[in-house]
Coordinates of C-alpha atoms in Angstrom, one line a residue:
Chain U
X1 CA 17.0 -19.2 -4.7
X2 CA 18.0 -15.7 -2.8
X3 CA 15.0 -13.8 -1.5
X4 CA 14.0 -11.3 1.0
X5 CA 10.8 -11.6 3.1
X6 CA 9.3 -8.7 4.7
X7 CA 6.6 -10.3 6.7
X8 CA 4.7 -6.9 7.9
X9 CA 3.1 -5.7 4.6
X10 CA 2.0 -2.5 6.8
X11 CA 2.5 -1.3 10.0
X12 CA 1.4 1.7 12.2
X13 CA 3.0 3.7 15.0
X14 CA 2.5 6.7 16.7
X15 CA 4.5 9.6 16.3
X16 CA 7.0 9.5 18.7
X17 CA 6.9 6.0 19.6
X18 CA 10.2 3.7 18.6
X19 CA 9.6 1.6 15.0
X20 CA 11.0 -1.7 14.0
X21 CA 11.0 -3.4 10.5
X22 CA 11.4 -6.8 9.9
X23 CA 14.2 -8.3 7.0
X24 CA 15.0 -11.6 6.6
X25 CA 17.0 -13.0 3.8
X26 CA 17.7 -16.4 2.1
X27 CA 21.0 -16.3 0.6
X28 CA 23.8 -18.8 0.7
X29 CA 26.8 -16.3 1.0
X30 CA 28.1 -13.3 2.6
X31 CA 24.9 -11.1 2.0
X32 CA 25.2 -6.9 0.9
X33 CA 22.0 -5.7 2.5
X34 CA 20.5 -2.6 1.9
X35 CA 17.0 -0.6 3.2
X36 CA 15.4 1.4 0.7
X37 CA 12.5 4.1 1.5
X38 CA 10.1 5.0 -1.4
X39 CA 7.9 8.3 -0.2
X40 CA 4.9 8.9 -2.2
X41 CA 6.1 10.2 -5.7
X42 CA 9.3 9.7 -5.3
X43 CA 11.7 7.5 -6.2
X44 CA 13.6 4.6 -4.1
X45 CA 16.0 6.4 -1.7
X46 CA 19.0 4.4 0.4
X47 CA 18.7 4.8 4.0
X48 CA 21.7 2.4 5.0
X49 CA 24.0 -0.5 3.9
X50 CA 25.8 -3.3 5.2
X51 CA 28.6 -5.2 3.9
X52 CA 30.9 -6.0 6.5
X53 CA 32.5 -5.1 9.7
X54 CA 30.4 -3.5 12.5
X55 CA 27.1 -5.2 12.3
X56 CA 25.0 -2.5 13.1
X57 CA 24.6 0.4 11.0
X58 CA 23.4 3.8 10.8
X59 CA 21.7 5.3 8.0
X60 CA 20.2 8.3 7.2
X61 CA 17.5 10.3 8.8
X62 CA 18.3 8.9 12.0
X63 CA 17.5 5.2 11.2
X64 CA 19.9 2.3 11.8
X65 CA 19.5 -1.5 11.4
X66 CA 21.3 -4.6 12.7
X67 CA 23.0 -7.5 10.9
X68 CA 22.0 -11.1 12.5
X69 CA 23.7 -13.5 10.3
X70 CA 22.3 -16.7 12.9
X71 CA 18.5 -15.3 12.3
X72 CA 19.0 -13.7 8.8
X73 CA 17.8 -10.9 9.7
X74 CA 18.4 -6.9 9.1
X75 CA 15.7 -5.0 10.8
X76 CA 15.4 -1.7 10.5
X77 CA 14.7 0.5 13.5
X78 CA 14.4 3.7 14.9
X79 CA 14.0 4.9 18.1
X80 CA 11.6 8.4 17.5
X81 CA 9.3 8.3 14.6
X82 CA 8.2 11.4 13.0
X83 CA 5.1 12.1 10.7
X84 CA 7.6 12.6 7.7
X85 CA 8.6 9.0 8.1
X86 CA 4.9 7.8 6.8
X87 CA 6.5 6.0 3.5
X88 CA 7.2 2.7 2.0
X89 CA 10.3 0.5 2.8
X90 CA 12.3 -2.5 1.4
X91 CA 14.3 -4.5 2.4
X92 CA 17.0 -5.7 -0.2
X93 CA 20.0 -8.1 -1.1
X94 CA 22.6 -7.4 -3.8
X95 CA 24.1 -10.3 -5.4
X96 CA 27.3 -10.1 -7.0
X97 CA 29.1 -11.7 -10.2
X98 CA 32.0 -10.6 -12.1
X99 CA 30.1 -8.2 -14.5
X100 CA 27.7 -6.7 -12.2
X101 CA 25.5 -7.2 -9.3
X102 CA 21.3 -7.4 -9.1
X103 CA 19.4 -6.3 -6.5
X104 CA 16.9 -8.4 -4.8
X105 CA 14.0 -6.3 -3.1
X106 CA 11.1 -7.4 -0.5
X107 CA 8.1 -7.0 -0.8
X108 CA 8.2 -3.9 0.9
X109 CA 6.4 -2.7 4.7
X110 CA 4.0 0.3 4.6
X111 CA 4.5 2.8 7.6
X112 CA 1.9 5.0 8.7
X113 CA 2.1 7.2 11.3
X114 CA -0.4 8.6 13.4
X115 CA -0.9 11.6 15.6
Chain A
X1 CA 22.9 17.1 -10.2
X2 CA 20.0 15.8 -12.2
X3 CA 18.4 12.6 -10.6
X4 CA 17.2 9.7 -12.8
X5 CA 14.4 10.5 -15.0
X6 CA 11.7 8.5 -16.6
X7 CA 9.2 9.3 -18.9
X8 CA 6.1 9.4 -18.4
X9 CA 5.2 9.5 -15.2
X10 CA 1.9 7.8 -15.6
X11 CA 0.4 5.6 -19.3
X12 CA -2.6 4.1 -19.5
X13 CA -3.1 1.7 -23.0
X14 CA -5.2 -0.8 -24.0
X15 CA -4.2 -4.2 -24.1
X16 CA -2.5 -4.8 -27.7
X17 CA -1.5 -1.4 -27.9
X18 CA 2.4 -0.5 -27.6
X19 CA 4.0 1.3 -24.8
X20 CA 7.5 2.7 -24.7
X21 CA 8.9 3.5 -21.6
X22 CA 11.9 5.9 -21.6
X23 CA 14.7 6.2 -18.4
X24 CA 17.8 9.1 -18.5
X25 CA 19.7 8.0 -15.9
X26 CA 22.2 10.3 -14.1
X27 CA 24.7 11.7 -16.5
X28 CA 28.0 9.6 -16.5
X29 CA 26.9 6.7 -15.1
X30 CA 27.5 3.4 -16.5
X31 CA 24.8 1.0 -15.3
X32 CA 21.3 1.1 -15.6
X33 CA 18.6 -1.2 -14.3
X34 CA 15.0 -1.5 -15.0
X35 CA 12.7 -3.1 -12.1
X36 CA 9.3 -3.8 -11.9
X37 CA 6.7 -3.7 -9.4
X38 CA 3.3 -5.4 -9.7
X39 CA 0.2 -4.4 -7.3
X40 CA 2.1 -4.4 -3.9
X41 CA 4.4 -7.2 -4.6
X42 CA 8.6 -6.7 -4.6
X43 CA 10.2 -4.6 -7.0
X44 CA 11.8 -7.6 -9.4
X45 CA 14.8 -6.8 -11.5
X46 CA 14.1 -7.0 -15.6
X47 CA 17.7 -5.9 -16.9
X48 CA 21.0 -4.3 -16.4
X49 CA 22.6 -2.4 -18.8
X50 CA 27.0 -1.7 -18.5
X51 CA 26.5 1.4 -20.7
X52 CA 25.2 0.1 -23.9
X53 CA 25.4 -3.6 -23.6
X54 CA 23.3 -5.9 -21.7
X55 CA 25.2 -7.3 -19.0
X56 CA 22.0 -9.5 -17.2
X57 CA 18.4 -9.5 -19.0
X58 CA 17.3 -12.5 -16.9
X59 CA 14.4 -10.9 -15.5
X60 CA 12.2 -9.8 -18.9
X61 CA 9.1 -11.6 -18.7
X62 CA 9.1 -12.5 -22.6
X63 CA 9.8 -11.7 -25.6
X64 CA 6.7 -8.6 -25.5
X65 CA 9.9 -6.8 -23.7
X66 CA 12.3 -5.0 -25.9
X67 CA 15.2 -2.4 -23.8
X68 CA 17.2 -0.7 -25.3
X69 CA 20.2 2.0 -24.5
X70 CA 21.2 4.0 -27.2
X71 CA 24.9 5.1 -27.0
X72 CA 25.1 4.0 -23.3
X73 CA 22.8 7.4 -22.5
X74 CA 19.2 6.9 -22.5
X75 CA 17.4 3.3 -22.2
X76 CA 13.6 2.5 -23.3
X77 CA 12.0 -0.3 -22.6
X78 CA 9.4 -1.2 -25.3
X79 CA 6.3 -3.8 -24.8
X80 CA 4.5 -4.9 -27.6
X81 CA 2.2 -5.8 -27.5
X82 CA 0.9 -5.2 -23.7
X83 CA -1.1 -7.8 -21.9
X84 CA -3.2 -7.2 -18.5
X85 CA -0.1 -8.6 -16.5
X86 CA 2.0 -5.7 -17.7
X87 CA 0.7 -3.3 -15.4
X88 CA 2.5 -1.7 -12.5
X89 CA 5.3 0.9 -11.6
X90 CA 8.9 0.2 -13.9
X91 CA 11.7 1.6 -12.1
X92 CA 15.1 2.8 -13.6
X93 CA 18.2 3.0 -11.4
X94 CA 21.6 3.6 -12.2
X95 CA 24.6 3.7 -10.5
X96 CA 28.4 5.2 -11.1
X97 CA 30.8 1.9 -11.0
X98 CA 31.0 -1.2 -13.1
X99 CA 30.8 -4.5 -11.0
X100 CA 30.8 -5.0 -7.5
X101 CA 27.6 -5.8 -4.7
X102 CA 28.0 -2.6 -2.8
X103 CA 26.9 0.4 -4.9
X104 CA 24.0 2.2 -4.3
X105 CA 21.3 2.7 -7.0
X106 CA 19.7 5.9 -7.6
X107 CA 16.0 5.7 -8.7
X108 CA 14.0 7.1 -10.7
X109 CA 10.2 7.9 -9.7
X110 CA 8.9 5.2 -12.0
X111 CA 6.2 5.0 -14.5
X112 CA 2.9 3.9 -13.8
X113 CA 1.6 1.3 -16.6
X114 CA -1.9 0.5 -16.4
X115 CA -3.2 -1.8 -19.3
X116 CA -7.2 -2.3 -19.8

């Protein structure tokens, strides 16, 4: 079955300091990968993408992640991270049919940032 | 533009009672998803919605879970009655184009479903 495992549930850096989030998927085809952030009463916001071509991406906000097809992996990263970036963030997969496509999230990594 | 919108923001019922959850996604867009998220676990997919029909409705728990989209606007999504388990934040997204793996969803803020 296709899943997404985000093994850091939270994770805190200090402003400033570079930030990496771990993805890894289990699916048996070409994966569409996505990174979500969710700030606190909001709703789910796309940071990035990747479907094919270059393997790593930039996203918004000055975030980028990195396709890994041999270790199934699309961590996000970002090299300077500010206060504002204290959210929630998943990790997700979007499966494809004819009619449609679902999206299949992680559990999702906590960020805090500290002074 | 108007983002998604769900309504309300925030319920709290007693177990038994019924619950109806509404979502207005953003206007012209043909698909419409409700997700779920349980007490810090992933956001897990209930339905998707090609402007009124059902297209996927793998994901809903049981048959407590009613959605609905009237006219391909507005969706609902009814329990009755609600058990313990149904707690947690239901997400609406929708998103412009029918088919295809690479479209982005817009979200709404969710709704916050406590049941005591």
């Amino acid at each position: 079955a296709q899943s997404v495992t985000q093994p850091d549930i939270h994770i805190t850096v200090s402003e400033g300091a570079s930030l990496e989030l771990r993805c890894n998927y289990s699916y048996g085809a070409t994966p569409y990968l996505f990174w979500y952030v969710q700030s606190p009463g909001q709703g789910l916001q796309l940071l990035l993408k990747y479907f094919s071509g270059d393997t790593l991406v930039q996203g918004i906000k000055g975030f980028e992640a990195e396709f890994k097809r041999s270790q199934s992996s699309f961590n996000l990263r970002k090299p300077s991270v500010h206060w504002s970036d204290a959210a929630e963030y998943f990790c997700a997969v979007g499966l494809g049919n004819t009619g449609g496509f679902k999206t299949i999230f992680g559990a999702g990594t906590r960020l805090f940032v500290k002074a | 533009e108007a983002g998604v919108t769900q309504f309300p923001s925030h319920s709290v019922i007693e177990k038994g009672q019924t619950v109806t959850l509404r979502c207005d996604p953003i206007s012209g867009h043909d698909n419409l998803y409700w997700y779920r998220r349980v007490m810090g676990k992933e956001i897990k997919f209930l339905l998707h919605f090609v402007k009124e029909s059902k297209q996927d409705e793998s994901g809903m728990p049981n048959n407590r879970f009613l959605a609905e989209r009237t006219g391909g606007t507005y969706s609902t999504l009814k329990v009755q009655p609600a058990e313990l388990e149904d707690s947690g934040v239901y997400f609406c997204a929708s998103s412009p184009r029918q088919g295809g793996t690479n479209e982005k969803l817009f979200f709404g803020s969710g709704t916050q479903l406590s049941v005591l």
